JSON list of C-alpha atoms in Angstrom, two decimals:
[
{"chain": "A", "resi": 1, "resn": "MET", "atom": "CA", "xyz": [-51.87, -55.91, 48.62]},
{"chain": "A", "resi": 2, "resn": "ARG", "atom": "CA", "xyz": [-48.32, -55.31, 49.75]},
{"chain": "A", "resi": 3, "resn": "THR", "atom": "CA", "xyz": [-46.14, -58.30, 50.54]},
{"chain": "A", "resi": 4, "resn": "GLY", "atom": "CA", "xyz": [-45.07, -57.44, 54.08]},
{"chain": "A", "resi": 5, "resn": "ARG", "atom": "CA", "xyz": [-42.33, -55.77, 56.08]},
{"chain": "A", "resi": 6, "resn": "VAL", "atom": "CA", "xyz": [-39.69, -55.69, 53.34]},
{"chain": "A", "resi": 7, "resn": "CYS", "atom": "CA", "xyz": [-42.11, -54.12, 50.89]},
{"chain": "A", "resi": 8, "resn": "ASP", "atom": "CA", "xyz": [-43.16, -51.59, 53.53]},
{"chain": "A", "resi": 9, "resn": "GLU", "atom": "CA", "xyz": [-39.51, -50.64, 54.00]},
{"chain": "A", "resi": 10, "resn": "VAL", "atom": "CA", "xyz": [-39.02, -50.23, 50.25]},
{"chain": "A", "resi": 11, "resn": "LEU", "atom": "CA", "xyz": [-42.23, -48.24, 50.01]},
{"chain": "A", "resi": 12, "resn": "ALA", "atom": "CA", "xyz": [-40.99, -45.91, 52.76]},
{"chain": "A", "resi": 13, "resn": "GLN", "atom": "CA", "xyz": [-37.68, -45.44, 50.94]},
{"chain": "A", "resi": 14, "resn": "LEU", "atom": "CA", "xyz": [-39.44, -44.53, 47.72]},
{"chain": "A", "resi": 15, "resn": "GLU", "atom": "CA", "xyz": [-41.73, -42.11, 49.57]},
{"chain": "A", "resi": 16, "resn": "VAL", "atom": "CA", "xyz": [-38.66, -40.35, 50.97]},
{"chain": "A", "resi": 17, "resn": "LEU", "atom": "CA", "xyz": [-37.16, -40.01, 47.49]},
{"chain": "A", "resi": 18, "resn": "ILE", "atom": "CA", "xyz": [-40.39, -38.38, 46.32]},
{"chain": "A", "resi": 19, "resn": "ALA", "atom": "CA", "xyz": [-41.05, -36.18, 49.36]},
{"chain": "A", "resi": 20, "resn": "SER", "atom": "CA", "xyz": [-37.45, -34.93, 49.51]},
{"chain": "A", "resi": 21, "resn": "GLY", "atom": "CA", "xyz": [-37.51, -33.84, 45.87]},
{"chain": "A", "resi": 22, "resn": "GLU", "atom": "CA", "xyz": [-34.75, -36.25, 44.84]},
{"chain": "A", "resi": 23, "resn": "TRP", "atom": "CA", "xyz": [-37.43, -37.57, 42.51]},
{"chain": "A", "resi": 24, "resn": "PRO", "atom": "CA", "xyz": [-39.19, -34.29, 41.62]},
{"chain": "A", "resi": 25, "resn": "VAL", "atom": "CA", "xyz": [-42.76, -34.06, 40.41]},
{"chain": "A", "resi": 26, "resn": "GLY", "atom": "CA", "xyz": [-42.84, -34.65, 36.66]},
{"chain": "A", "resi": 27, "resn": "SER", "atom": "CA", "xyz": [-39.62, -36.68, 36.63]},
{"chain": "A", "resi": 28, "resn": "LYS", "atom": "CA", "xyz": [-39.26, -40.24, 35.42]},
{"chain": "A", "resi": 29, "resn": "ILE", "atom": "CA", "xyz": [-38.21, -42.73, 38.08]},
{"chain": "A", "resi": 30, "resn": "PRO", "atom": "CA", "xyz": [-35.40, -45.23, 37.40]},
{"chain": "A", "resi": 31, "resn": "PRO", "atom": "CA", "xyz": [-36.43, -48.42, 35.61]},
{"chain": "A", "resi": 32, "resn": "GLU", "atom": "CA", "xyz": [-37.23, -51.50, 37.64]},
{"chain": "A", "resi": 33, "resn": "PRO", "atom": "CA", "xyz": [-33.83, -53.26, 37.21]},
{"chain": "A", "resi": 34, "resn": "GLU", "atom": "CA", "xyz": [-32.02, -50.17, 38.55]},
{"chain": "A", "resi": 35, "resn": "LEU", "atom": "CA", "xyz": [-34.34, -49.98, 41.55]},
{"chain": "A", "resi": 36, "resn": "VAL", "atom": "CA", "xyz": [-33.81, -53.67, 42.27]},
{"chain": "A", "resi": 37, "resn": "ALA", "atom": "CA", "xyz": [-30.03, -53.18, 42.22]},
{"chain": "A", "resi": 38, "resn": "ALA", "atom": "CA", "xyz": [-30.09, -49.95, 44.23]},
{"chain": "A", "resi": 39, "resn": "LEU", "atom": "CA", "xyz": [-32.45, -51.22, 46.92]},
{"chain": "A", "resi": 40, "resn": "GLY", "atom": "CA", "xyz": [-31.05, -54.72, 47.16]},
{"chain": "A", "resi": 41, "resn": "VAL", "atom": "CA", "xyz": [-34.45, -56.43, 47.06]},
{"chain": "A", "resi": 42, "resn": "GLY", "atom": "CA", "xyz": [-36.33, -58.65, 44.66]},
{"chain": "A", "resi": 43, "resn": "ARG", "atom": "CA", "xyz": [-38.14, -57.54, 41.54]},
{"chain": "A", "resi": 44, "resn": "ASN", "atom": "CA", "xyz": [-41.56, -58.45, 42.98]},
{"chain": "A", "resi": 45, "resn": "THR", "atom": "CA", "xyz": [-40.95, -56.33, 46.08]},
{"chain": "A", "resi": 46, "resn": "VAL", "atom": "CA", "xyz": [-40.05, -53.29, 43.98]},
{"chain": "A", "resi": 47, "resn": "ARG", "atom": "CA", "xyz": [-43.02, -53.91, 41.72]},
{"chain": "A", "resi": 48, "resn": "GLU", "atom": "CA", "xyz": [-45.45, -54.09, 44.65]},
{"chain": "A", "resi": 49, "resn": "ALA", "atom": "CA", "xyz": [-44.07, -50.90, 46.23]},
{"chain": "A", "resi": 50, "resn": "VAL", "atom": "CA", "xyz": [-44.32, -49.00, 42.94]},
{"chain": "A", "resi": 51, "resn": "ARG", "atom": "CA", "xyz": [-47.86, -50.26, 42.41]},
{"chain": "A", "resi": 52, "resn": "ALA", "atom": "CA", "xyz": [-48.84, -49.11, 45.90]},
{"chain": "A", "resi": 53, "resn": "LEU", "atom": "CA", "xyz": [-47.57, -45.61, 45.10]},
{"chain": "A", "resi": 54, "resn": "GLU", "atom": "CA", "xyz": [-49.38, -45.66, 41.78]},
{"chain": "A", "resi": 55, "resn": "HIS", "atom": "CA", "xyz": [-52.59, -46.60, 43.59]},
{"chain": "A", "resi": 56, "resn": "ALA", "atom": "CA", "xyz": [-52.02, -43.76, 46.06]},
{"chain": "A", "resi": 57, "resn": "GLY", "atom": "CA", "xyz": [-51.61, -41.35, 43.15]},
{"chain": "A", "resi": 58, "resn": "LEU", "atom": "CA", "xyz": [-47.97, -40.42, 43.80]},
{"chain": "A", "resi": 59, "resn": "LEU", "atom": "CA", "xyz": [-46.68, -42.25, 40.72]},
{"chain": "A", "resi": 60, "resn": "GLU", "atom": "CA", "xyz": [-48.15, -42.52, 37.24]},
{"chain": "A", "resi": 61, "resn": "PRO", "atom": "CA", "xyz": [-47.28, -45.25, 34.72]},
{"chain": "A", "resi": 62, "resn": "ARG", "atom": "CA", "xyz": [-47.12, -44.15, 31.09]},
{"chain": "A", "resi": 63, "resn": "ARG", "atom": "CA", "xyz": [-47.36, -47.01, 28.63]},
{"chain": "A", "resi": 64, "resn": "GLY", "atom": "CA", "xyz": [-44.24, -47.43, 26.55]},
{"chain": "A", "resi": 65, "resn": "ASP", "atom": "CA", "xyz": [-42.42, -44.67, 28.41]},
{"chain": "A", "resi": 66, "resn": "GLY", "atom": "CA", "xyz": [-41.99, -45.47, 32.11]},
{"chain": "A", "resi": 67, "resn": "THR", "atom": "CA", "xyz": [-43.28, -44.32, 35.48]},
{"chain": "A", "resi": 68, "resn": "TYR", "atom": "CA", "xyz": [-43.38, -40.66, 36.50]},
{"chain": "A", "resi": 69, "resn": "VAL", "atom": "CA", "xyz": [-43.74, -38.80, 39.78]},
{"chain": "A", "resi": 70, "resn": "ARG", "atom": "CA", "xyz": [-47.19, -37.28, 39.87]},
{"chain": "A", "resi": 71, "resn": "ALA", "atom": "CA", "xyz": [-47.39, -35.83, 43.40]},
{"chain": "A", "resi": 72, "resn": "THR", "atom": "CA", "xyz": [-45.35, -35.64, 46.59]},
{"chain": "A", "resi": 73, "resn": "SER", "atom": "CA", "xyz": [-48.09, -36.63, 49.02]},
{"chain": "A", "resi": 74, "resn": "ASP", "atom": "CA", "xyz": [-51.61, -38.03, 49.27]},
{"chain": "A", "resi": 75, "resn": "LEU", "atom": "CA", "xyz": [-52.85, -34.43, 49.39]},
{"chain": "A", "resi": 76, "resn": "GLY", "atom": "CA", "xyz": [-50.93, -33.64, 46.23]},
{"chain": "A", "resi": 77, "resn": "ALA", "atom": "CA", "xyz": [-52.40, -36.69, 44.50]},
{"chain": "A", "resi": 78, "resn": "ALA", "atom": "CA", "xyz": [-55.93, -35.58, 45.40]},
{"chain": "A", "resi": 79, "resn": "LEU", "atom": "CA", "xyz": [-55.21, -32.09, 44.05]},
{"chain": "A", "resi": 80, "resn": "VAL", "atom": "CA", "xyz": [-53.89, -33.56, 40.81]},
{"chain": "A", "resi": 81, "resn": "ARG", "atom": "CA", "xyz": [-57.09, -35.55, 40.30]},
{"chain": "A", "resi": 82, "resn": "ARG", "atom": "CA", "xyz": [-59.23, -32.47, 40.97]},
{"chain": "A", "resi": 83, "resn": "ALA", "atom": "CA", "xyz": [-57.12, -30.14, 38.86]},
{"chain": "A", "resi": 84, "resn": "ARG", "atom": "CA", "xyz": [-57.56, -32.37, 35.83]},
{"chain": "A", "resi": 85, "resn": "ARG", "atom": "CA", "xyz": [-61.25, -31.44, 35.86]},
{"chain": "A", "resi": 86, "resn": "SER", "atom": "CA", "xyz": [-60.60, -27.70, 36.14]},
{"chain": "A", "resi": 87, "resn": "THR", "atom": "CA", "xyz": [-60.42, -24.95, 33.52]},
{"chain": "A", "resi": 88, "resn": "ALA", "atom": "CA", "xyz": [-57.43, -22.69, 32.91]},
{"chain": "A", "resi": 89, "resn": "LEU", "atom": "CA", "xyz": [-59.32, -19.79, 34.48]},
{"chain": "A", "resi": 90, "resn": "ASP", "atom": "CA", "xyz": [-60.07, -21.87, 37.58]},
{"chain": "A", "resi": 91, "resn": "VAL", "atom": "CA", "xyz": [-56.35, -22.56, 37.95]},
{"chain": "A", "resi": 92, "resn": "LEU", "atom": "CA", "xyz": [-55.52, -18.87, 37.49]},
{"chain": "A", "resi": 93, "resn": "ASP", "atom": "CA", "xyz": [-57.99, -17.99, 40.26]},
{"chain": "A", "resi": 94, "resn": "VAL", "atom": "CA", "xyz": [-56.26, -20.43, 42.59]},
{"chain": "A", "resi": 95, "resn": "ARG", "atom": "CA", "xyz": [-52.88, -19.06, 41.58]},
{"chain": "A", "resi": 96, "resn": "ALA", "atom": "CA", "xyz": [-54.06, -15.55, 42.38]},
{"chain": "A", "resi": 97, "resn": "SER", "atom": "CA", "xyz": [-55.10, -16.64, 45.87]},
{"chain": "A", "resi": 98, "resn": "LEU", "atom": "CA", "xyz": [-51.86, -18.47, 46.58]},
{"chain": "A", "resi": 99, "resn": "GLU", "atom": "CA", "xyz": [-49.21, -16.54, 44.70]},
{"chain": "A", "resi": 100, "resn": "ARG", "atom": "CA", "xyz": [-50.10, -12.97, 45.73]},
{"chain": "A", "resi": 101, "resn": "ASP", "atom": "CA", "xyz": [-49.75, -13.75, 49.42]},
{"chain": "A", "resi": 102, "resn": "ALA", "atom": "CA", "xyz": [-46.82, -16.09, 48.80]},
{"chain": "A", "resi": 103, "resn": "ALA", "atom": "CA", "xyz": [-44.96, -13.33, 46.97]},
{"chain": "A", "resi": 104, "resn": "ALA", "atom": "CA", "xyz": [-45.58, -10.82, 49.74]},
{"chain": "A", "resi": 105, "resn": "THR", "atom": "CA", "xyz": [-44.54, -13.32, 52.40]},
{"chain": "A", "resi": 106, "resn": "ALA", "atom": "CA", "xyz": [-41.42, -14.26, 50.45]},
{"chain": "A", "resi": 107, "resn": "ALA", "atom": "CA", "xyz": [-40.48, -10.59, 50.26]},
{"chain": "A", "resi": 108, "resn": "THR", "atom": "CA", "xyz": [-40.61, -10.25, 54.04]},
{"chain": "A", "resi": 109, "resn": "ARG", "atom": "CA", "xyz": [-39.17, -13.63, 55.04]},
{"chain": "A", "resi": 110, "resn": "ARG", "atom": "CA", "xyz": [-36.69, -14.50, 52.33]},
{"chain": "A", "resi": 111, "resn": "THR", "atom": "CA", "xyz": [-33.10, -15.31, 53.21]},
{"chain": "A", "resi": 112, "resn": "ASP", "atom": "CA", "xyz": [-30.13, -14.30, 51.09]},
{"chain": "A", "resi": 113, "resn": "ALA", "atom": "CA", "xyz": [-30.03, -17.89, 49.81]},
{"chain": "A", "resi": 114, "resn": "ASP", "atom": "CA", "xyz": [-33.72, -17.64, 48.83]},
{"chain": "A", "resi": 115, "resn": "ALA", "atom": "CA", "xyz": [-33.09, -14.38, 46.96]},
{"chain": "A", "resi": 116, "resn": "ASP", "atom": "CA", "xyz": [-30.15, -15.95, 45.13]},
{"chain": "A", "resi": 117, "resn": "ALA", "atom": "CA", "xyz": [-32.27, -18.98, 44.19]},
{"chain": "A", "resi": 118, "resn": "ILE", "atom": "CA", "xyz": [-35.07, -16.77, 42.84]},
{"chain": "A", "resi": 119, "resn": "THR", "atom": "CA", "xyz": [-32.61, -14.63, 40.88]},
{"chain": "A", "resi": 120, "resn": "ALA", "atom": "CA", "xyz": [-31.03, -17.78, 39.41]},
{"chain": "A", "resi": 121, "resn": "ALA", "atom": "CA", "xyz": [-34.45, -19.19, 38.55]},
{"chain": "A", "resi": 122, "resn": "ALA", "atom": "CA", "xyz": [-35.40, -15.94, 36.80]},
{"chain": "A", "resi": 123, "resn": "ALA", "atom": "CA", "xyz": [-32.18, -16.10, 34.78]},
{"chain": "A", "resi": 124, "resn": "ALA", "atom": "CA", "xyz": [-32.85, -19.72, 33.85]},
{"chain": "A", "resi": 125, "resn": "ARG", "atom": "CA", "xyz": [-36.36, -18.73, 32.78]},
{"chain": "A", "resi": 126, "resn": "ARG", "atom": "CA", "xyz": [-34.95, -15.98, 30.52]},
{"chain": "A", "resi": 127, "resn": "ALA", "atom": "CA", "xyz": [-32.44, -18.37, 29.00]},
{"chain": "A", "resi": 128, "resn": "ALA", "atom": "CA", "xyz": [-35.11, -21.00, 28.33]},
{"chain": "A", "resi": 129, "resn": "CYS", "atom": "CA", "xyz": [-37.31, -18.38, 26.70]},
{"chain": "A", "resi": 130, "resn": "ALA", "atom": "CA", "xyz": [-34.44, -17.21, 24.49]},
{"chain": "A", "resi": 131, "resn": "SER", "atom": "CA", "xyz": [-33.73, -20.81, 23.44]},
{"chain": "A", "resi": 132, "resn": "GLY", "atom": "CA", "xyz": [-37.16, -21.16, 21.86]},
{"chain": "A", "resi": 133, "resn": "ASP", "atom": "CA", "xyz": [-37.67, -24.52, 23.57]},
{"chain": "A", "resi": 134, "resn": "ARG", "atom": "CA", "xyz": [-41.21, -24.14, 24.88]},
{"chain": "A", "resi": 135, "resn": "GLN", "atom": "CA", "xyz": [-41.13, -27.26, 27.02]},
{"chain": "A", "resi": 136, "resn": "ALA", "atom": "CA", "xyz": [-37.92, -26.11, 28.69]},
{"chain": "A", "resi": 137, "resn": "PHE", "atom": "CA", "xyz": [-39.45, -22.68, 29.17]},
{"chain": "A", "resi": 138, "resn": "VAL", "atom": "CA", "xyz": [-42.53, -24.12, 30.91]},
{"chain": "A", "resi": 139, "resn": "SER", "atom": "CA", "xyz": [-40.32, -26.12, 33.26]},
{"chain": "A", "resi": 140, "resn": "ALA", "atom": "CA", "xyz": [-38.16, -23.07, 33.98]},
{"chain": "A", "resi": 141, "resn": "ASP", "atom": "CA", "xyz": [-41.24, -20.94, 34.62]},
{"chain": "A", "resi": 142, "resn": "LEU", "atom": "CA", "xyz": [-42.58, -23.48, 37.11]},
{"chain": "A", "resi": 143, "resn": "ALA", "atom": "CA", "xyz": [-39.19, -23.66, 38.83]},
{"chain": "A", "resi": 144, "resn": "PHE", "atom": "CA", "xyz": [-39.22, -19.88, 39.22]},
{"chain": "A", "resi": 145, "resn": "HIS", "atom": "CA", "xyz": [-42.63, -19.86, 40.89]},
{"chain": "A", "resi": 146, "resn": "GLN", "atom": "CA", "xyz": [-41.67, -22.79, 43.10]},
{"chain": "A", "resi": 147, "resn": "ALA", "atom": "CA", "xyz": [-38.57, -20.87, 44.22]},
{"chain": "A", "resi": 148, "resn": "VAL", "atom": "CA", "xyz": [-40.78, -17.94, 45.21]},
{"chain": "A", "resi": 149, "resn": "VAL", "atom": "CA", "xyz": [-43.10, -20.19, 47.21]},
{"chain": "A", "resi": 150, "resn": "ALA", "atom": "CA", "xyz": [-40.12, -21.93, 48.83]},
{"chain": "A", "resi": 151, "resn": "ALA", "atom": "CA", "xyz": [-38.92, -18.53, 50.07]},
{"chain": "A", "resi": 152, "resn": "THR", "atom": "CA", "xyz": [-42.01, -18.23, 52.26]},
{"chain": "A", "resi": 153, "resn": "GLY", "atom": "CA", "xyz": [-40.64, -20.94, 54.53]},
{"chain": "A", "resi": 154, "resn": "ASN", "atom": "CA", "xyz": [-44.20, -22.24, 54.98]},
{"chain": "A", "resi": 155, "resn": "SER", "atom": "CA", "xyz": [-44.06, -26.03, 54.62]},
{"chain": "A", "resi": 156, "resn": "VAL", "atom": "CA", "xyz": [-47.83, -26.39, 54.25]},
{"chain": "A", "resi": 157, "resn": "LEU", "atom": "CA", "xyz": [-47.95, -23.85, 51.43]},
{"chain": "A", "resi": 158, "resn": "ILE", "atom": "CA", "xyz": [-44.90, -25.42, 49.78]},
{"chain": "A", "resi": 159, "resn": "ASP", "atom": "CA", "xyz": [-46.53, -28.87, 49.83]},
{"chain": "A", "resi": 160, "resn": "LEU", "atom": "CA", "xyz": [-49.86, -27.46, 48.63]},
{"chain": "A", "resi": 161, "resn": "TYR", "atom": "CA", "xyz": [-48.21, -25.67, 45.73]},
{"chain": "A", "resi": 162, "resn": "ALA", "atom": "CA", "xyz": [-46.20, -28.78, 44.84]},
{"chain": "A", "resi": 163, "resn": "GLY", "atom": "CA", "xyz": [-49.46, -30.69, 44.69]},
{"chain": "A", "resi": 164, "resn": "LEU", "atom": "CA", "xyz": [-50.68, -28.31, 42.02]},
{"chain": "A", "resi": 165, "resn": "THR", "atom": "CA", "xyz": [-47.65, -28.84, 39.79]},
{"chain": "A", "resi": 166, "resn": "GLU", "atom": "CA", "xyz": [-49.47, -30.78, 37.09]},
{"chain": "A", "resi": 167, "resn": "ALA", "atom": "CA", "xyz": [-52.32, -28.25, 36.93]},
{"chain": "A", "resi": 168, "resn": "LEU", "atom": "CA", "xyz": [-49.81, -25.40, 36.87]},
{"chain": "A", "resi": 169, "resn": "ARG", "atom": "CA", "xyz": [-47.85, -27.08, 34.08]},
{"chain": "A", "resi": 170, "resn": "GLN", "atom": "CA", "xyz": [-51.01, -27.46, 32.01]},
{"chain": "A", "resi": 171, "resn": "SER", "atom": "CA", "xyz": [-51.96, -23.84, 32.68]},
{"chain": "A", "resi": 172, "resn": "VAL", "atom": "CA", "xyz": [-48.53, -22.42, 31.84]},
{"chain": "A", "resi": 173, "resn": "THR", "atom": "CA", "xyz": [-48.31, -24.58, 28.71]},
{"chain": "A", "resi": 174, "resn": "ALA", "atom": "CA", "xyz": [-51.72, -23.36, 27.51]},
{"chain": "A", "resi": 175, "resn": "ILE", "atom": "CA", "xyz": [-50.82, -19.73, 28.15]},
{"chain": "A", "resi": 176, "resn": "ASN", "atom": "CA", "xyz": [-47.43, -20.09, 26.50]},
{"chain": "A", "resi": 177, "resn": "GLU", "atom": "CA", "xyz": [-49.00, -21.56, 23.38]},
{"chain": "A", "resi": 178, "resn": "LEU", "atom": "CA", "xyz": [-51.26, -18.50, 23.11]},
{"chain": "A", "resi": 179, "resn": "ASP", "atom": "CA", "xyz": [-48.46, -16.01, 23.67]},
{"chain": "A", "resi": 180, "resn": "ASP", "atom": "CA", "xyz": [-46.62, -14.82, 20.56]},
{"chain": "A", "resi": 181, "resn": "ASP", "atom": "CA", "xyz": [-43.90, -13.11, 22.60]},
{"chain": "A", "resi": 182, "resn": "PRO", "atom": "CA", "xyz": [-43.16, -14.88, 25.91]},
{"chain": "A", "resi": 183, "resn": "ALA", "atom": "CA", "xyz": [-40.10, -12.68, 26.45]},
{"chain": "A", "resi": 184, "resn": "ALA", "atom": "CA", "xyz": [-42.39, -9.67, 26.84]},
{"chain": "A", "resi": 185, "resn": "PHE", "atom": "CA", "xyz": [-44.68, -11.35, 29.38]},
{"chain": "A", "resi": 186, "resn": "PRO", "atom": "CA", "xyz": [-44.74, -8.99, 32.38]},
{"chain": "A", "resi": 187, "resn": "GLY", "atom": "CA", "xyz": [-44.21, -9.46, 36.09]},
{"chain": "A", "resi": 188, "resn": "HIS", "atom": "CA", "xyz": [-41.54, -12.11, 36.57]},
{"chain": "A", "resi": 189, "resn": "GLU", "atom": "CA", "xyz": [-38.41, -9.95, 36.56]},
{"chain": "A", "resi": 190, "resn": "GLU", "atom": "CA", "xyz": [-40.29, -7.41, 38.66]},
{"chain": "A", "resi": 191, "resn": "LEU", "atom": "CA", "xyz": [-41.26, -10.10, 41.15]},
{"chain": "A", "resi": 192, "resn": "ALA", "atom": "CA", "xyz": [-37.67, -11.28, 41.54]},
{"chain": "A", "resi": 193, "resn": "ALA", "atom": "CA", "xyz": [-36.54, -7.69, 42.11]},
{"chain": "A", "resi": 194, "resn": "ALA", "atom": "CA", "xyz": [-39.33, -6.97, 44.61]},
{"chain": "A", "resi": 195, "resn": "ILE", "atom": "CA", "xyz": [-38.44, -10.01, 46.69]},
{"chain": "A", "resi": 196, "resn": "ALA", "atom": "CA", "xyz": [-34.75, -9.10, 46.58]},
{"chain": "A", "resi": 197, "resn": "ASP", "atom": "CA", "xyz": [-35.71, -5.58, 47.75]},
{"chain": "A", "resi": 198, "resn": "ARG", "atom": "CA", "xyz": [-37.99, -6.97, 50.51]},
{"chain": "A", "resi": 199, "resn": "ASP", "atom": "CA", "xyz": [-40.93, -5.01, 49.07]},
{"chain": "A", "resi": 200, "resn": "PRO", "atom": "CA", "xyz": [-44.18, -6.97, 49.62]},
{"chain": "A", "resi": 201, "resn": "ASP", "atom": "CA", "xyz": [-46.41, -4.40, 47.88]},
{"chain": "A", "resi": 202, "resn": "ALA", "atom": "CA", "xyz": [-44.29, -4.48, 44.74]},
{"chain": "A", "resi": 203, "resn": "ALA", "atom": "CA", "xyz": [-44.27, -8.28, 44.92]},
{"chain": "A", "resi": 204, "resn": "ARG", "atom": "CA", "xyz": [-48.08, -8.41, 44.94]},
{"chain": "A", "resi": 205, "resn": "ALA", "atom": "CA", "xyz": [-48.22, -5.92, 42.06]},
{"chain": "A", "resi": 206, "resn": "ALA", "atom": "CA", "xyz": [-45.83, -8.07, 40.02]},
{"chain": "A", "resi": 207, "resn": "VAL", "atom": "CA", "xyz": [-48.03, -11.14, 40.56]},
{"chain": "A", "resi": 208, "resn": "ASP", "atom": "CA", "xyz": [-51.09, -9.13, 39.52]},
{"chain": "A", "resi": 209, "resn": "ALA", "atom": "CA", "xyz": [-49.25, -8.07, 36.37]},
{"chain": "A", "resi": 210, "resn": "TYR", "atom": "CA", "xyz": [-48.51, -11.59, 35.13]},
{"chain": "A", "resi": 211, "resn": "LEU", "atom": "CA", "xyz": [-51.88, -13.01, 36.17]},
{"chain": "A", "resi": 212, "resn": "THR", "atom": "CA", "xyz": [-53.73, -10.19, 34.41]},
{"chain": "A", "resi": 213, "resn": "ALA", "atom": "CA", "xyz": [-51.68, -10.84, 31.27]},
{"chain": "A", "resi": 214, "resn": "ALA", "atom": "CA", "xyz": [-52.42, -14.56, 31.53]},
{"chain": "A", "resi": 215, "resn": "ARG", "atom": "CA", "xyz": [-56.15, -13.98, 31.88]},
{"chain": "A", "resi": 216, "resn": "SER", "atom": "CA", "xyz": [-56.14, -11.72, 28.83]},
{"chain": "A", "resi": 217, "resn": "LEU", "atom": "CA", "xyz": [-54.69, -14.58, 26.79]},
{"chain": "A", "resi": 218, "resn": "VAL", "atom": "CA", "xyz": [-56.96, -17.30, 28.16]},
{"chain": "A", "resi": 219, "resn": "ALA", "atom": "CA", "xyz": [-60.16, -15.20, 28.04]},
{"chain": "A", "resi": 220, "resn": "PRO", "atom": "CA", "xyz": [-59.39, -12.18, 25.83]},
{"chain": "A", "resi": 221, "resn": "GLU", "atom": "CA", "xyz": [-62.95, -10.89, 25.99]},
{"chain": "A", "resi": 222, "resn": "GLY", "atom": "CA", "xyz": [-63.07, -11.12, 29.77]},
{"chain": "A", "resi": 223, "resn": "ALA", "atom": "CA", "xyz": [-65.51, -14.02, 29.79]},
{"chain": "A", "resi": 224, "resn": "ARG", "atom": "CA", "xyz": [-66.00, -15.32, 33.30]}
]
């Protein structure tokens, strides 16, 4: 149970930090003493607010490590729980449904700032791949796809996709571990170019290219 009005106010502040992306999904939140100092409230109040968000599924405690952001909303938390029981192919099917239309929509609606963000995300993805740091590459790959979805301007789709972050991370990690040459993985550079060129058909084709390649790694014999 929460302790009352002060805890509710702290809880609301933490929810804003999560929903705004200041605390992104997958990030570690500040330790309890820092939160106490920053929020100007007692340790018990902070503890109760954090526990409430853990119970809601927005935060996840990891023993010996700290507390991490797991989802940006109650919907996202529910998607995380469901995605944990899904296969890599199930996640790829969902990605196909969301990302093909998102790419086409981004190509028609994107602003110059969106195009710049996608181009920068693609460059960061290339750099992470070249570094050989697979964890950094997975994060950069996710950031690229999130930039594409953000360019749709559809807040519902953006929130839905954010809710799938953990499942997407697991999927991308699994695919990356099976791929001997991530630099040659198709579709991403083409997708960035198609959105920059405002070409929805080319954007869909680029998504099909990387999803087809992903499926060939996850189920090389086409089992489904």
